[in-house]
Amino acid sequence: MNANAEQGRTNKKYVVELRNVSKSFGSNRVIDTLNLSIPEGDMVTLLGPSGCGKTTVLRLVAGLEKPTDGQVFIDSEDVTHRSIQQRDICMVFQSYALFPHMSLGENIGYGLKMLGRPKDEIRQRVAEALQRVDLDGFADRFVDQISGGQQQRVALARALILQPKVLLFDEPLSNLDANLRRSMREKIRELQQQFNITSLYVTHDQSEAFAVSDTVLVMNKGKIMQIGTPQQLYRHPTSRFMANFMGDANIFSARILEHSVEIFGYSLVKPVGFASGKQHCTVGVRPEAITLNTQGDTAQQCTIEKVAYMGPQYEVLVVWHGQQLLLQVNATQLQPAPGDQFYLEIHPFGMFELPDC
């Protein structure tokens, strides 16, 4: 699968390109003939289950691994056999990788020092970088005097100060708690857009990928499964794997009529452009697209099997015509309990057709 066609951005310059890249470790082929193009200034996220090959792709772009086959290009130059120092890239690590014996200012300015920049320039650019990451005045502190979230911001400032052609993120937020992850992903996205740096981001966290990305690339077993915007991937998955990986999905066999879709005798309006020319198909419905009512007809009747309280909502498992369904119920509107009977309603906006049916 070629990312160029998927992204549909032929008018843009591609800063990172992987052409027919494969990578094997012994007999284990972890990347299989992968093609990827990242437009200038875009944030592309690699998302997938553990062992899918996403970190290997990042390491191939960085020069930490060499492809078994294929080529890697950065800014139209073949860098396949160049070292990480020859690629004009910076990397933000999960572990921060800060020098504990240096002050924060020295950590951030280290790259400029290695490039031989004047001390006054380094001092000024370090101060600007600290201000950008909301750590103004922290230049003289040390790593053991700041929190994990602040350490990650220092690591981000250290990368941004060099203004590289490509910025790589290797699961940078996985060591932070939920609240810090939310604020840091907002800061990362804000700075990436301000600097207009072409970026490749690796994560296993779907919400994180959705929050920071222009484009998300989902991988499985070394292959690209689907590429698109977060909304495209969630609303229009192209396979059962994608339907379940991008969130929970209830899968049904459906009968397709001229203006409606029928599931277990329950008829609902057919979404625009849905199942053209077919009489039967497999469809998916997201949990949030199913609501419970106290009235309805027999075809809609269901029984509550399990309820899990999640704060603002309940996750509810119901049995409908012998099939288990997962749905979400607003906790302020309904308090279901196991054994209760309701009538479900499926909203067409949350329904999608699975083309592999």
Tab-separated table of N, CA and C in Angstrom, residues 37 58 63 101 110 120 135 137 140 154 165-166 206 221 223 239 256 259 261 266 277 290 306 309 326 336:
chain	number	residue	atom	x	y	z
A	37	SER	N	5.206	7.868	2.494
A	37	SER	CA	5.656	9.224	2.170
A	37	SER	C	5.020	10.204	3.151
A	58	LEU	N	10.399	3.424	12.618
A	58	LEU	CA	11.004	4.641	13.176
A	58	LEU	C	12.527	4.523	13.183
A	63	GLY	N	17.980	5.773	11.062
A	63	GLY	CA	19.295	5.244	10.732
A	63	GLY	C	19.848	4.326	11.801
A	101	HIS	N	24.064	14.996	34.905
A	101	HIS	CA	25.142	15.838	35.448
A	101	HIS	C	25.137	17.238	34.855
A	110	TYR	N	23.083	21.387	24.306
A	110	TYR	CA	24.189	20.467	24.020
A	110	TYR	C	24.423	20.297	22.515
A	120	ASP	N	26.924	33.005	23.270
A	120	ASP	CA	25.813	33.955	23.386
A	120	ASP	C	24.593	33.475	22.605
A	135	LEU	N	8.885	26.508	30.501
A	135	LEU	CA	9.862	26.281	31.573
A	135	LEU	C	10.808	27.477	31.689
A	137	GLY	N	13.005	30.222	32.990
A	137	GLY	CA	13.690	30.367	34.266
A	137	GLY	C	14.219	29.074	34.849
A	140	ASP	N	18.949	26.713	35.075
A	140	ASP	CA	19.981	26.295	36.039
A	140	ASP	C	19.560	25.107	36.908
A	154	VAL	N	11.729	19.240	28.477
A	154	VAL	CA	13.138	19.556	28.240
A	154	VAL	C	13.653	18.751	27.042
A	165	LYS	N	15.216	18.681	10.015
A	165	LYS	CA	14.274	18.443	8.916
A	165	LYS	C	13.169	17.494	9.351
A	166	VAL	N	13.521	16.537	10.210
A	166	VAL	CA	12.560	15.515	10.638
A	166	VAL	C	12.679	15.326	12.148
A	206	GLN	N	-4.381	4.855	20.995
A	206	GLN	CA	-5.234	5.387	19.939
A	206	GLN	C	-5.607	6.844	20.173
A	221	LYS	N	1.576	-6.793	11.710
A	221	LYS	CA	2.455	-7.819	11.162
A	221	LYS	C	3.329	-7.297	10.032
A	223	LYS	N	2.922	-4.819	7.981
A	223	LYS	CA	2.262	-4.256	6.815
A	223	LYS	C	1.376	-3.075	7.209
A	239	SER	N	-11.481	-3.089	7.093
A	239	SER	CA	-11.403	-4.518	7.392
A	239	SER	C	-11.900	-4.771	8.809
A	256	ILE	N	-29.737	-5.649	2.866
A	256	ILE	CA	-29.736	-4.323	2.269
A	256	ILE	C	-30.959	-4.161	1.371
A	259	HIS	N	-33.814	1.552	0.460
A	259	HIS	CA	-33.605	2.755	1.263
A	259	HIS	C	-33.280	2.449	2.726
A	261	VAL	N	-31.485	-0.492	5.853
A	261	VAL	CA	-30.659	-1.634	6.261
A	261	VAL	C	-31.434	-2.381	7.326
A	266	TYR	N	-34.952	-5.534	12.370
A	266	TYR	CA	-35.016	-4.116	12.744
A	266	TYR	C	-34.516	-3.285	11.565
A	277	GLY	N	-25.837	-1.824	-4.599
A	277	GLY	CA	-25.960	-3.017	-5.430
A	277	GLY	C	-25.848	-4.334	-4.704
A	290	ILE	N	-25.425	3.326	19.553
A	290	ILE	CA	-26.580	2.546	19.990
A	290	ILE	C	-27.108	3.147	21.289
A	306	LYS	N	-24.468	-7.192	31.437
A	306	LYS	CA	-23.430	-6.684	32.344
A	306	LYS	C	-23.377	-5.164	32.259
A	309	TYR	N	-19.489	0.683	35.449
A	309	TYR	CA	-19.553	2.130	35.658
A	309	TYR	C	-18.206	2.753	35.321
A	326	LEU	N	-21.933	-4.445	22.710
A	326	LEU	CA	-21.375	-3.488	23.654
A	326	LEU	C	-21.878	-2.102	23.279
A	336	PRO	N	-28.830	1.582	33.955
A	336	PRO	CA	-29.252	0.211	33.680
A	336	PRO	C	-28.677	-0.766	34.695
